[in-house]
Amino acid sequence: MAAPTTREDVLRMMNEKEAIEIEISQLTEELTQPGMPGLKEPLVDREGFPRADIDLFHVRTLRNRLACLQTDHMQLMKKIEDGLYLIHSAVIPEKEPEGTSSKPAAHQPRMQPFALIDEVSAGSPAEDAGLKVGDRVVEFGTVNISNHNNLQAVAEVVKSHVDQDIQLVVQRTADLVKITLRPHTWSGRGLLGCHLKPL
């Protein structure tokens, strides 16, 4: 697929990304519920025989679908990253309805940073994921500049994704960096070990 040519194209891909993330979350939840083998637990017993306590065909189907979605998500993130780079370079024009004049100041693209990471604790999930002080958050799972609600939406995503991966896009100096963050309990406070300040 060629690089997107408008913000509208990037927003469409971001909607596709969100739909994929929802399905990934649902599959992960099903695979990790009681009685299921999780994402990587072996499907054979210690003697090497297929386990009789689970539906092997169903589990393999779920895991295969999850793997395909993760691949699609990674490819889509790359396309979005390319589009974001062009947008931040002011290369992509805004689509305007016929008969209207262009007013760039009236637009606030969803891909603009909405939060600054001003603290990352040592040994925390945030540090393990590769987040750094000074990173500007562009995407936090399904949260972006248009819906973060003074970062309340970020807190909701974190609470609903304990021990599950959340895909982030952060702006680090002139680069856009993809981060996979997994909230979980650790020796410090909270589930992330970092502090976000709204921009």
PDB file of C-alpha atoms in Angstrom:
ATOM      1  CA  MET A   1       0.000   0.000   0.000  1.00  0.00           C
ATOM      2  CA  ALA A   2       1.322   3.442  -0.912  1.00  0.00           C
ATOM      3  CA  ALA A   3       1.844   6.044   1.781  1.00  0.00           C
ATOM      4  CA  PRO A   4      -1.380   7.847   2.734  1.00  0.00           C
ATOM      5  CA  THR A   5      -2.004  11.144   0.981  1.00  0.00           C
ATOM      6  CA  THR A   6      -4.387  12.851   3.419  1.00  0.00           C
ATOM      7  CA  ARG A   7      -5.118  13.022   7.131  1.00  0.00           C
ATOM      8  CA  GLU A   8      -8.395  11.305   6.296  1.00  0.00           C
ATOM      9  CA  ASP A   9      -6.460   8.240   5.113  1.00  0.00           C
ATOM     10  CA  VAL A  10      -4.414   8.160   8.318  1.00  0.00           C
ATOM     11  CA  LEU A  11      -7.526   8.500  10.480  1.00  0.00           C
ATOM     12  CA  ARG A  12      -9.161   5.638   8.587  1.00  0.00           C
ATOM     13  CA  MET A  13      -6.144   3.425   9.277  1.00  0.00           C
ATOM     14  CA  MET A  14      -6.186   4.453  12.930  1.00  0.00           C
ATOM     15  CA  ASN A  15      -9.821   3.339  13.126  1.00  0.00           C
ATOM     16  CA  GLU A  16      -8.798   0.006  11.592  1.00  0.00           C
ATOM     17  CA  LYS A  17      -6.009  -0.218  14.178  1.00  0.00           C
ATOM     18  CA  GLU A  18      -8.467   0.364  17.008  1.00  0.00           C
ATOM     19  CA  ALA A  19     -10.762  -2.386  15.684  1.00  0.00           C
ATOM     20  CA  ILE A  20      -7.813  -4.795  15.537  1.00  0.00           C
ATOM     21  CA  GLU A  21      -6.775  -3.856  19.090  1.00  0.00           C
ATOM     22  CA  ILE A  22     -10.293  -4.559  20.349  1.00  0.00           C
ATOM     23  CA  GLU A  23     -10.290  -8.027  18.753  1.00  0.00           C
ATOM     24  CA  ILE A  24      -6.773  -8.716  20.074  1.00  0.00           C
ATOM     25  CA  SER A  25      -7.968  -7.764  23.561  1.00  0.00           C
ATOM     26  CA  GLN A  26     -11.001 -10.047  23.259  1.00  0.00           C
ATOM     27  CA  LEU A  27      -8.907 -13.000  22.059  1.00  0.00           C
ATOM     28  CA  THR A  28      -6.341 -12.424  24.802  1.00  0.00           C
ATOM     29  CA  GLU A  29      -9.086 -12.303  27.418  1.00  0.00           C
ATOM     30  CA  GLU A  30     -10.591 -15.564  26.154  1.00  0.00           C
ATOM     31  CA  LEU A  31      -7.235 -17.358  26.046  1.00  0.00           C
ATOM     32  CA  THR A  32      -6.284 -16.243  29.559  1.00  0.00           C
ATOM     33  CA  GLN A  33      -9.562 -16.988  31.306  1.00  0.00           C
ATOM     34  CA  PRO A  34      -9.682 -19.853  33.877  1.00  0.00           C
ATOM     35  CA  GLY A  35      -9.398 -23.261  32.252  1.00  0.00           C
ATOM     36  CA  MET A  36      -7.604 -21.919  29.172  1.00  0.00           C
ATOM     37  CA  PRO A  37      -3.867 -22.339  28.443  1.00  0.00           C
ATOM     38  CA  GLY A  38      -3.034 -18.673  28.005  1.00  0.00           C
ATOM     39  CA  LEU A  39      -1.008 -17.275  25.141  1.00  0.00           C
ATOM     40  CA  LYS A  40       2.077 -19.500  25.275  1.00  0.00           C
ATOM     41  CA  GLU A  41       1.400 -22.419  27.620  1.00  0.00           C
ATOM     42  CA  PRO A  42       2.194 -25.789  25.944  1.00  0.00           C
ATOM     43  CA  LEU A  43      -0.702 -27.744  24.464  1.00  0.00           C
ATOM     44  CA  VAL A  44       0.905 -31.080  25.308  1.00  0.00           C
ATOM     45  CA  ASP A  45       1.448 -32.730  28.676  1.00  0.00           C
ATOM     46  CA  ARG A  46       4.763 -33.710  30.227  1.00  0.00           C
ATOM     47  CA  GLU A  47       4.768 -36.963  28.242  1.00  0.00           C
ATOM     48  CA  GLY A  48       4.262 -35.071  25.002  1.00  0.00           C
ATOM     49  CA  PHE A  49       0.650 -36.120  24.462  1.00  0.00           C
ATOM     50  CA  PRO A  50      -2.079 -33.620  23.512  1.00  0.00           C
ATOM     51  CA  ARG A  51      -3.752 -32.209  26.594  1.00  0.00           C
ATOM     52  CA  ALA A  52      -7.194 -33.614  27.284  1.00  0.00           C
ATOM     53  CA  ASP A  53      -8.341 -30.781  29.539  1.00  0.00           C
ATOM     54  CA  ILE A  54      -8.759 -28.208  26.761  1.00  0.00           C
ATOM     55  CA  ASP A  55     -10.288 -27.943  23.294  1.00  0.00           C
ATOM     56  CA  LEU A  56      -7.065 -28.059  21.277  1.00  0.00           C
ATOM     57  CA  PHE A  57      -8.670 -27.126  17.961  1.00  0.00           C
ATOM     58  CA  HIS A  58     -10.401 -24.103  19.483  1.00  0.00           C
ATOM     59  CA  VAL A  59      -7.238 -22.922  21.253  1.00  0.00           C
ATOM     60  CA  ARG A  60      -5.113 -23.312  18.110  1.00  0.00           C
ATOM     61  CA  THR A  61      -7.729 -21.391  16.112  1.00  0.00           C
ATOM     62  CA  LEU A  62      -7.716 -18.546  18.648  1.00  0.00           C
ATOM     63  CA  ARG A  63      -3.925 -18.411  18.815  1.00  0.00           C
ATOM     64  CA  ASN A  64      -3.609 -18.429  15.028  1.00  0.00           C
ATOM     65  CA  ARG A  65      -6.124 -15.614  14.696  1.00  0.00           C
ATOM     66  CA  LEU A  66      -4.291 -13.655  17.397  1.00  0.00           C
ATOM     67  CA  ALA A  67      -0.957 -14.109  15.604  1.00  0.00           C
ATOM     68  CA  CYS A  68      -2.464 -12.917  12.308  1.00  0.00           C
ATOM     69  CA  LEU A  69      -3.999  -9.859  13.998  1.00  0.00           C
ATOM     70  CA  GLN A  70      -0.714  -8.987  15.690  1.00  0.00           C
ATOM     71  CA  THR A  71       1.036  -9.130  12.315  1.00  0.00           C
ATOM     72  CA  ASP A  72      -1.670  -6.970  10.722  1.00  0.00           C
ATOM     73  CA  HIS A  73      -1.407  -4.536  13.639  1.00  0.00           C
ATOM     74  CA  MET A  74       2.355  -4.237  13.277  1.00  0.00           C
ATOM     75  CA  GLN A  75       2.082  -3.568   9.534  1.00  0.00           C
ATOM     76  CA  LEU A  76      -0.702  -1.040  10.078  1.00  0.00           C
ATOM     77  CA  MET A  77       1.304   0.759  12.760  1.00  0.00           C
ATOM     78  CA  LYS A  78       4.174   1.115  10.275  1.00  0.00           C
ATOM     79  CA  LYS A  79       1.834   2.646   7.685  1.00  0.00           C
ATOM     80  CA  ILE A  80       0.374   4.990  10.303  1.00  0.00           C
ATOM     81  CA  GLU A  81       3.865   5.954  11.434  1.00  0.00           C
ATOM     82  CA  ASP A  82       4.790   6.829   7.838  1.00  0.00           C
ATOM     83  CA  GLY A  83       1.614   8.897   7.533  1.00  0.00           C
ATOM     84  CA  LEU A  84       2.241  10.668  10.830  1.00  0.00           C
ATOM     85  CA  TYR A  85       5.736  11.560   9.715  1.00  0.00           C
ATOM     86  CA  LEU A  86       4.385  13.133   6.547  1.00  0.00           C
ATOM     87  CA  ILE A  87       1.697  15.004   8.464  1.00  0.00           C
ATOM     88  CA  HIS A  88       4.174  16.377  10.991  1.00  0.00           C
ATOM     89  CA  SER A  89       6.342  17.402   8.050  1.00  0.00           C
ATOM     90  CA  ALA A  90       3.359  19.343   6.667  1.00  0.00           C
ATOM     91  CA  VAL A  91       3.431  17.276   3.486  1.00  0.00           C
ATOM     92  CA  ILE A  92      -0.098  15.916   3.604  1.00  0.00           C
ATOM     93  CA  PRO A  93      -2.838  18.361   2.577  1.00  0.00           C
ATOM     94  CA  GLU A  94      -6.126  18.552   4.416  1.00  0.00           C
ATOM     95  CA  LYS A  95      -9.234  17.444   2.482  1.00  0.00           C
ATOM     96  CA  GLU A  96     -11.771  20.266   2.470  1.00  0.00           C
ATOM     97  CA  PRO A  97     -15.435  20.060   1.428  1.00  0.00           C
ATOM     98  CA  GLU A  98     -16.199  21.732  -1.865  1.00  0.00           C
ATOM     99  CA  GLY A  99     -17.052  25.398  -1.563  1.00  0.00           C
ATOM    100  CA  THR A 100     -15.169  25.929   1.702  1.00  0.00           C
ATOM    101  CA  SER A 101     -11.862  27.625   2.312  1.00  0.00           C
ATOM    102  CA  SER A 102      -8.942  25.957   4.038  1.00  0.00           C
ATOM    103  CA  LYS A 103      -8.546  26.930   7.692  1.00  0.00           C
ATOM    104  CA  PRO A 104      -5.632  24.931   9.137  1.00  0.00           C
ATOM    105  CA  ALA A 105      -5.988  26.567  12.545  1.00  0.00           C
ATOM    106  CA  ALA A 106      -9.460  25.057  12.920  1.00  0.00           C
ATOM    107  CA  HIS A 107      -8.128  21.514  12.645  1.00  0.00           C
ATOM    108  CA  GLN A 108      -6.611  19.556  15.476  1.00  0.00           C
ATOM    109  CA  PRO A 109      -5.456  16.181  14.079  1.00  0.00           C
ATOM    110  CA  ARG A 110      -5.864  13.193  16.369  1.00  0.00           C
ATOM    111  CA  MET A 111      -2.219  12.323  15.827  1.00  0.00           C
ATOM    112  CA  GLN A 112      -0.854  15.297  17.774  1.00  0.00           C
ATOM    113  CA  PRO A 113       0.777  14.571  21.161  1.00  0.00           C
ATOM    114  CA  PHE A 114      -1.594  15.003  24.096  1.00  0.00           C
ATOM    115  CA  ALA A 115       0.563  14.072  27.104  1.00  0.00           C
ATOM    116  CA  LEU A 116       4.147  14.414  28.284  1.00  0.00           C
ATOM    117  CA  ILE A 117       5.927  11.720  30.274  1.00  0.00           C
ATOM    118  CA  ASP A 118       7.783  13.676  32.943  1.00  0.00           C
ATOM    119  CA  GLU A 119       8.716  10.821  35.261  1.00  0.00           C
ATOM    120  CA  VAL A 120       9.701   7.152  34.764  1.00  0.00           C
ATOM    121  CA  SER A 121      10.551   5.025  37.806  1.00  0.00           C
ATOM    122  CA  ALA A 122      13.427   2.567  37.731  1.00  0.00           C
ATOM    123  CA  GLY A 123      12.362  -1.062  37.448  1.00  0.00           C
ATOM    124  CA  SER A 124       8.819  -0.105  36.477  1.00  0.00           C
ATOM    125  CA  PRO A 125       6.668  -1.513  33.659  1.00  0.00           C
ATOM    126  CA  ALA A 126       7.100   1.823  31.878  1.00  0.00           C
ATOM    127  CA  GLU A 127      10.891   1.605  32.011  1.00  0.00           C
ATOM    128  CA  ASP A 128      10.811  -2.045  30.920  1.00  0.00           C
ATOM    129  CA  ALA A 129       8.692  -1.034  27.909  1.00  0.00           C
ATOM    130  CA  GLY A 130      11.246   1.583  26.888  1.00  0.00           C
ATOM    131  CA  LEU A 131       9.408   4.775  27.811  1.00  0.00           C
ATOM    132  CA  LYS A 132      11.640   7.740  28.597  1.00  0.00           C
ATOM    133  CA  VAL A 133      11.219  11.094  30.318  1.00  0.00           C
ATOM    134  CA  GLY A 134      10.381  13.662  27.678  1.00  0.00           C
ATOM    135  CA  ASP A 135       8.392  11.295  25.457  1.00  0.00           C
ATOM    136  CA  ARG A 136       5.218  12.895  24.109  1.00  0.00           C
ATOM    137  CA  VAL A 137       2.298  10.481  23.854  1.00  0.00           C
ATOM    138  CA  VAL A 138       0.481  10.485  20.504  1.00  0.00           C
ATOM    139  CA  GLU A 139      -1.478   7.243  20.920  1.00  0.00           C
ATOM    140  CA  PHE A 140      -2.161   5.273  24.110  1.00  0.00           C
ATOM    141  CA  GLY A 141      -4.097   2.220  22.931  1.00  0.00           C
ATOM    142  CA  THR A 142      -7.358   3.695  21.659  1.00  0.00           C
ATOM    143  CA  VAL A 143      -6.744   7.056  23.345  1.00  0.00           C
ATOM    144  CA  ASN A 144      -5.575  10.080  21.380  1.00  0.00           C
ATOM    145  CA  ILE A 145      -5.816  13.878  21.441  1.00  0.00           C
ATOM    146  CA  SER A 146      -9.508  13.820  20.531  1.00  0.00           C
ATOM    147  CA  ASN A 147     -10.730  11.598  23.361  1.00  0.00           C
ATOM    148  CA  HIS A 148      -8.246  11.540  26.270  1.00  0.00           C
ATOM    149  CA  ASN A 149     -10.592  13.593  28.508  1.00  0.00           C
ATOM    150  CA  ASN A 150      -7.816  15.173  30.551  1.00  0.00           C
ATOM    151  CA  LEU A 151      -6.076  11.740  30.674  1.00  0.00           C
ATOM    152  CA  GLN A 152      -9.050  10.010  32.333  1.00  0.00           C
ATOM    153  CA  ALA A 153      -9.377   7.780  29.275  1.00  0.00           C
ATOM    154  CA  VAL A 154      -5.740   6.709  29.729  1.00  0.00           C
ATOM    155  CA  ALA A 155      -6.489   5.574  33.276  1.00  0.00           C
ATOM    156  CA  GLU A 156      -9.480   3.587  32.034  1.00  0.00           C
ATOM    157  CA  VAL A 157      -7.397   1.839  29.372  1.00  0.00           C
ATOM    158  CA  VAL A 158      -4.746   0.948  31.948  1.00  0.00           C
ATOM    159  CA  LYS A 159      -7.321  -0.496  34.382  1.00  0.00           C
ATOM    160  CA  SER A 160      -8.897  -2.609  31.630  1.00  0.00           C
ATOM    161  CA  HIS A 161      -5.533  -3.927  30.368  1.00  0.00           C
ATOM    162  CA  VAL A 162      -3.816  -5.232  33.493  1.00  0.00           C
ATOM    163  CA  ASP A 163      -1.304  -7.886  32.341  1.00  0.00           C
ATOM    164  CA  GLN A 164      -2.257  -7.139  28.730  1.00  0.00           C
ATOM    165  CA  ASP A 165      -0.260  -5.301  26.078  1.00  0.00           C
ATOM    166  CA  ILE A 166      -1.162  -1.731  25.137  1.00  0.00           C
ATOM    167  CA  GLN A 167       0.262  -0.252  21.950  1.00  0.00           C
ATOM    168  CA  LEU A 168       1.623   3.291  22.247  1.00  0.00           C
ATOM    169  CA  VAL A 169       2.997   5.786  19.771  1.00  0.00           C
ATOM    170  CA  VAL A 170       5.250   8.431  21.303  1.00  0.00           C
ATOM    171  CA  GLN A 171       7.073  11.372  19.801  1.00  0.00           C
ATOM    172  CA  ARG A 172      10.728  11.339  20.862  1.00  0.00           C
ATOM    173  CA  THR A 173      12.593  14.402  19.610  1.00  0.00           C
ATOM    174  CA  ALA A 174      11.927  14.265  15.839  1.00  0.00           C
ATOM    175  CA  ASP A 175      11.034  10.562  15.741  1.00  0.00           C
ATOM    176  CA  LEU A 176       7.847   8.578  16.270  1.00  0.00           C
ATOM    177  CA  VAL A 177       8.443   5.470  18.352  1.00  0.00           C
ATOM    178  CA  LYS A 178       6.141   2.480  18.842  1.00  0.00           C
ATOM    179  CA  ILE A 179       6.019   1.119  22.399  1.00  0.00           C
ATOM    180  CA  THR A 180       4.347  -1.999  23.784  1.00  0.00           C
ATOM    181  CA  LEU A 181       3.420  -1.409  27.424  1.00  0.00           C
ATOM    182  CA  ARG A 182       1.969  -4.032  29.767  1.00  0.00           C
ATOM    183  CA  PRO A 183       0.482  -2.612  33.019  1.00  0.00           C
ATOM    184  CA  HIS A 184       1.024  -4.842  36.046  1.00  0.00           C
ATOM    185  CA  THR A 185       1.705  -4.711  39.732  1.00  0.00           C
ATOM    186  CA  TRP A 186       5.339  -4.189  40.675  1.00  0.00           C
ATOM    187  CA  SER A 187       7.343  -3.085  43.694  1.00  0.00           C
ATOM    188  CA  GLY A 188       6.374   0.559  43.255  1.00  0.00           C
ATOM    189  CA  ARG A 189       3.112   2.504  43.091  1.00  0.00           C
ATOM    190  CA  GLY A 190       0.499   2.076  40.422  1.00  0.00           C
ATOM    191  CA  LEU A 191       0.545  -0.203  37.394  1.00  0.00           C
ATOM    192  CA  LEU A 192       2.854   1.789  35.104  1.00  0.00           C
ATOM    193  CA  GLY A 193       5.523   3.502  37.153  1.00  0.00           C
ATOM    194  CA  CYS A 194       5.448   6.695  35.134  1.00  0.00           C
ATOM    195  CA  HIS A 195       3.693  10.051  35.288  1.00  0.00           C
ATOM    196  CA  LEU A 196       1.828  11.673  32.413  1.00  0.00           C
ATOM    197  CA  LYS A 197       1.133  15.397  32.218  1.00  0.00           C
ATOM    198  CA  PRO A 198      -1.501  16.671  29.779  1.00  0.00           C
ATOM    199  CA  LEU A 199      -0.220  19.036  27.115  1.00  0.00           C
TER     200      LEU A 199
END
